[in-house]
PDB file of C-alpha atoms in Angstrom:
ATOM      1  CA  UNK D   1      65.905  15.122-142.080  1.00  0.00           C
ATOM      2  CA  UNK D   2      64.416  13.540-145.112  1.00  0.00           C
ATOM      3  CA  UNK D   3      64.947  13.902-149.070  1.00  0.00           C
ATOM      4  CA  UNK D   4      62.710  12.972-151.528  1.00  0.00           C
ATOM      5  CA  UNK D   5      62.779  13.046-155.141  1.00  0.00           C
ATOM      6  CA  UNK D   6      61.060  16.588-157.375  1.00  0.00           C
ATOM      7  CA  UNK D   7      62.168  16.161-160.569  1.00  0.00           C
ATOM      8  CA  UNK D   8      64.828  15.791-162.904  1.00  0.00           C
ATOM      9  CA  UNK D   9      65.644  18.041-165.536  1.00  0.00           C
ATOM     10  CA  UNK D  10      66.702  17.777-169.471  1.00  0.00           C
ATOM     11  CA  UNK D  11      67.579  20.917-171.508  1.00  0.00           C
ATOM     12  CA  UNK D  12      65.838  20.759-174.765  1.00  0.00           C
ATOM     13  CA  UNK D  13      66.478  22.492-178.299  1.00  0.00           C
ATOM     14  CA  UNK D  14      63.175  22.060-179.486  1.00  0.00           C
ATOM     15  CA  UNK D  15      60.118  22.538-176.413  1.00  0.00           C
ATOM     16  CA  UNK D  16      57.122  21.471-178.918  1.00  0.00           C
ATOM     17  CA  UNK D  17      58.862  19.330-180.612  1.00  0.00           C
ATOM     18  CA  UNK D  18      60.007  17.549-177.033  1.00  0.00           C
ATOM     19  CA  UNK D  19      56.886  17.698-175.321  1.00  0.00           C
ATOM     20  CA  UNK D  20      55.128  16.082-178.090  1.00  0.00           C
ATOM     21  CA  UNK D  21      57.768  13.186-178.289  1.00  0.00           C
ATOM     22  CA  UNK D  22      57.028  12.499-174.139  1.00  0.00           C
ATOM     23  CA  UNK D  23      53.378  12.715-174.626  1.00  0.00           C
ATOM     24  CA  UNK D  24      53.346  10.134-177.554  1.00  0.00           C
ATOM     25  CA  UNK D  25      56.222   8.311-176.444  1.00  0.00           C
ATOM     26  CA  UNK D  26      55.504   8.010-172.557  1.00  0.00           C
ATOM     27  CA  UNK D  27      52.170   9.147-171.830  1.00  0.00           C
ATOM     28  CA  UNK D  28      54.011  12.525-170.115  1.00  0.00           C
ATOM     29  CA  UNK D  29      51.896  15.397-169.759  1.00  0.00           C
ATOM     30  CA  UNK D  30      53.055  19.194-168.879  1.00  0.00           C
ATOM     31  CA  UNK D  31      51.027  19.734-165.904  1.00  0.00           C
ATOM     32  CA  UNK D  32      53.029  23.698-165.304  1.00  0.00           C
ATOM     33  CA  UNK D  33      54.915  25.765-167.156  1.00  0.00           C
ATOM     34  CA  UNK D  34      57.266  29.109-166.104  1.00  0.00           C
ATOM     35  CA  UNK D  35      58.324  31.509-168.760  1.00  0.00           C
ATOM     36  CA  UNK D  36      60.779  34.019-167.563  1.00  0.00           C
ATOM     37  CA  UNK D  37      59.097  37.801-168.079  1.00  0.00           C
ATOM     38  CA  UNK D  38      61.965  38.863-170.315  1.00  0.00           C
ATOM     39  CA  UNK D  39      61.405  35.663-172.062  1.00  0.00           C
ATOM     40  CA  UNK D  40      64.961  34.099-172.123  1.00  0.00           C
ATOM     41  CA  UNK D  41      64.062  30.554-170.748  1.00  0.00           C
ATOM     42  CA  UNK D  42      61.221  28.207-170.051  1.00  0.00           C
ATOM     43  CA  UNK D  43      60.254  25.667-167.895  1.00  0.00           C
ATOM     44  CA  UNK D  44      58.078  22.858-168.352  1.00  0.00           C
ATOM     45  CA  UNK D  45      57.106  20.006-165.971  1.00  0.00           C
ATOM     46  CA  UNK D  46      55.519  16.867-167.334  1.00  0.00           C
ATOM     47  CA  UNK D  47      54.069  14.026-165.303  1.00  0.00           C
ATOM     48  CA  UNK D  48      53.061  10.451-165.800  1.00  0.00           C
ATOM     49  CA  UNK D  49      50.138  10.996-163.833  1.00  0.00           C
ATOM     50  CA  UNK D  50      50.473   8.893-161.333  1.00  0.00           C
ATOM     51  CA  UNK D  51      53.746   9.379-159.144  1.00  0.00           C
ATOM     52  CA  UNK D  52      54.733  12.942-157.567  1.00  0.00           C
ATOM     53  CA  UNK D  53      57.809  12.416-159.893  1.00  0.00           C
ATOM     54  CA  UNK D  54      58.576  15.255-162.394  1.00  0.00           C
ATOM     55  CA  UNK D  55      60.780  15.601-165.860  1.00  0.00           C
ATOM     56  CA  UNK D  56      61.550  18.990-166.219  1.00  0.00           C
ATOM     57  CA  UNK D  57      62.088  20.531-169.852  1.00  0.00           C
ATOM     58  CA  UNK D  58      64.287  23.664-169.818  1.00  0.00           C
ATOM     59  CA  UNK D  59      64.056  25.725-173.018  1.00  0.00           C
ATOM     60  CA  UNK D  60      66.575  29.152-173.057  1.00  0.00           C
ATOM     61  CA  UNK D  61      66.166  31.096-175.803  1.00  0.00           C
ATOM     62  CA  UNK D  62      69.842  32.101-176.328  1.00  0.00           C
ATOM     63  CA  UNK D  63      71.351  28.653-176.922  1.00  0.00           C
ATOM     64  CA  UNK D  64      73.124  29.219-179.790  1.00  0.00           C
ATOM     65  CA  UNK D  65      73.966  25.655-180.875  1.00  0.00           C
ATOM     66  CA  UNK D  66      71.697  22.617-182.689  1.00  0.00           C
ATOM     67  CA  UNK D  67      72.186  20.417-179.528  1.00  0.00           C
ATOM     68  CA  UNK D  68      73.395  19.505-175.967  1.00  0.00           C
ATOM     69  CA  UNK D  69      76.482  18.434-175.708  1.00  0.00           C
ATOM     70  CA  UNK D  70      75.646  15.239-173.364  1.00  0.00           C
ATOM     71  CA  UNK D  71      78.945  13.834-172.795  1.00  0.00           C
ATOM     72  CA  UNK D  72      79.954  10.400-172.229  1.00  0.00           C
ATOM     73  CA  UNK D  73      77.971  10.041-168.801  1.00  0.00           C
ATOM     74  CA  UNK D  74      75.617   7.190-169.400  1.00  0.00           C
ATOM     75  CA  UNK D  75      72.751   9.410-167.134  1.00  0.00           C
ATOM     76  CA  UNK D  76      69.347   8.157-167.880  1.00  0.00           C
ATOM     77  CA  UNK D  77      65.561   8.052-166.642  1.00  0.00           C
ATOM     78  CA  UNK D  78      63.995   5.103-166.309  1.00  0.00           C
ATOM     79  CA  UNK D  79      60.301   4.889-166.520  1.00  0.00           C
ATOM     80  CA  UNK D  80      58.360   0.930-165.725  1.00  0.00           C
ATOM     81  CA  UNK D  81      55.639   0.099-167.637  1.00  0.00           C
ATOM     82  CA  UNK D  82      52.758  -2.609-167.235  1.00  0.00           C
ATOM     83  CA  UNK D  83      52.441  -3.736-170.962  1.00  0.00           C
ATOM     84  CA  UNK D  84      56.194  -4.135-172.348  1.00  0.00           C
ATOM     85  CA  UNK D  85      55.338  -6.128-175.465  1.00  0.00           C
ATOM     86  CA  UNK D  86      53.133  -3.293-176.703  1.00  0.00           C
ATOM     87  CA  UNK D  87      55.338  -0.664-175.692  1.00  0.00           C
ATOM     88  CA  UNK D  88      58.334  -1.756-177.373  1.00  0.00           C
ATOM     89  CA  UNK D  89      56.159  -2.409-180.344  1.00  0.00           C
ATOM     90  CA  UNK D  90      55.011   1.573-179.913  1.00  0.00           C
ATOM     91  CA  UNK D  91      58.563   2.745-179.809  1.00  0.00           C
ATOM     92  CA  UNK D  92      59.646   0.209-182.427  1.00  0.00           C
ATOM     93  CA  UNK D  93      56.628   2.457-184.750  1.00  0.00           C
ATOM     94  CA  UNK D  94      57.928   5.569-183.595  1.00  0.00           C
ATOM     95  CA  UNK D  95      61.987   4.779-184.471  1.00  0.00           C
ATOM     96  CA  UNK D  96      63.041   5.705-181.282  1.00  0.00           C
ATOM     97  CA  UNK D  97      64.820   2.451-179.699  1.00  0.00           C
ATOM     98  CA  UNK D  98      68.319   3.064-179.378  1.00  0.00           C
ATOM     99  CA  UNK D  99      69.674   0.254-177.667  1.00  0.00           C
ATOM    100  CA  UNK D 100      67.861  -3.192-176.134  1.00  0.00           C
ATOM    101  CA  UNK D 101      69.034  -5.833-173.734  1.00  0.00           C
ATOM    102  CA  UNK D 102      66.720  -8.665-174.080  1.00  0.00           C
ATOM    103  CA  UNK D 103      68.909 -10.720-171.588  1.00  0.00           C
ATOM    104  CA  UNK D 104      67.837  -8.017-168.774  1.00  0.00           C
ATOM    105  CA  UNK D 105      64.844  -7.515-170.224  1.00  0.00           C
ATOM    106  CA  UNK D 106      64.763  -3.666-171.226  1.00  0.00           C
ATOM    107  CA  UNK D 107      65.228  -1.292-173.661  1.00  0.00           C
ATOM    108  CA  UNK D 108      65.787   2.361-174.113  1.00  0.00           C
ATOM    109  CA  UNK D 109      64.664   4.962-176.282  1.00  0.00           C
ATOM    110  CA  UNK D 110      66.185   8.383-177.289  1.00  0.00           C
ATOM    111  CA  UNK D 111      64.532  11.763-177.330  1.00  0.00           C
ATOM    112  CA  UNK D 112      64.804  14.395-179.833  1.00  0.00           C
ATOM    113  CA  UNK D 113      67.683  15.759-177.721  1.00  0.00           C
ATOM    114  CA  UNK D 114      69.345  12.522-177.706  1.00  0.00           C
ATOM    115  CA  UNK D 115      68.519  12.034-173.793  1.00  0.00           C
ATOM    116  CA  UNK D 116      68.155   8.069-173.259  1.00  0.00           C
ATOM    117  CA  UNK D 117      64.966   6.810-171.323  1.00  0.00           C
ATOM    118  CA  UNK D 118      65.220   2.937-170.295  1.00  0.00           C
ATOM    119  CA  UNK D 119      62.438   0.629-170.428  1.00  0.00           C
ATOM    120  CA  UNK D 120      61.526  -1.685-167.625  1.00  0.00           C
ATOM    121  CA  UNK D 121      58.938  -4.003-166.970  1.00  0.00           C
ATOM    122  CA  UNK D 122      56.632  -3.528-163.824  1.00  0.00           C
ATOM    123  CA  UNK D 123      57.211  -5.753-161.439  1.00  0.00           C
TER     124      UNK D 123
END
């Protein structure tokens, strides 16, 4: 028997407003979508495009609050990329670094949800 990663999933507030943040923040594009028929949630899978690797955004129409609660877990994605002096320069433009280690050499970024998305290098 053998597992292998699908996807991970973040429920947003805001769907457009997400999906444009991953696109211009990441490079993520949605590559499928689900709406339920009676139209009380949808799903959206983005990919970078290059690994089988999905995020999937979860919208439900009767969340009745301005945001997630997202506790005190410390749960993250972590995405590598090949050019880390121009991305943090990108996400230093956009406002969206929440947190950097220079001594590890990373950084993460926030979402409009307030998910966190670490930074790496590629190796």
């Amino acid at each position: 028997m053998k597992f292998q990663f699908a996807h991970n999933n973040f429920n947003v507030v805001d769907l457009d407003k997400s999906l444009a943040f991953y696109d211009q923040a990441l490079g993520l594009k949605e590559t499928r979508r689900f709406e339920a028929p009676d139209g009380s949630f949808i799903l959206s899978y983005l990919s970078d495009g290059v690994t089988p690797h999905e995020l999937e955004l979860t919208w439900l129409r009767d969340f009745d609050r301005d945001s997630y609660n997202l506790g005190d877990n410390e749960f993250h994605l972590a995405l590598t990329v090949d050019d880390m002096e121009a991305a943090h320069l990108k996400h230093l433009e956009m406002g969206c670094i929440c947190f950097e280690n220079p001594d590890m050499g990373i950084y993460f970024i926030i979402d409009p949800d307030g998910y966190w998305i670490e930074i790496v290098p590629a190796k």
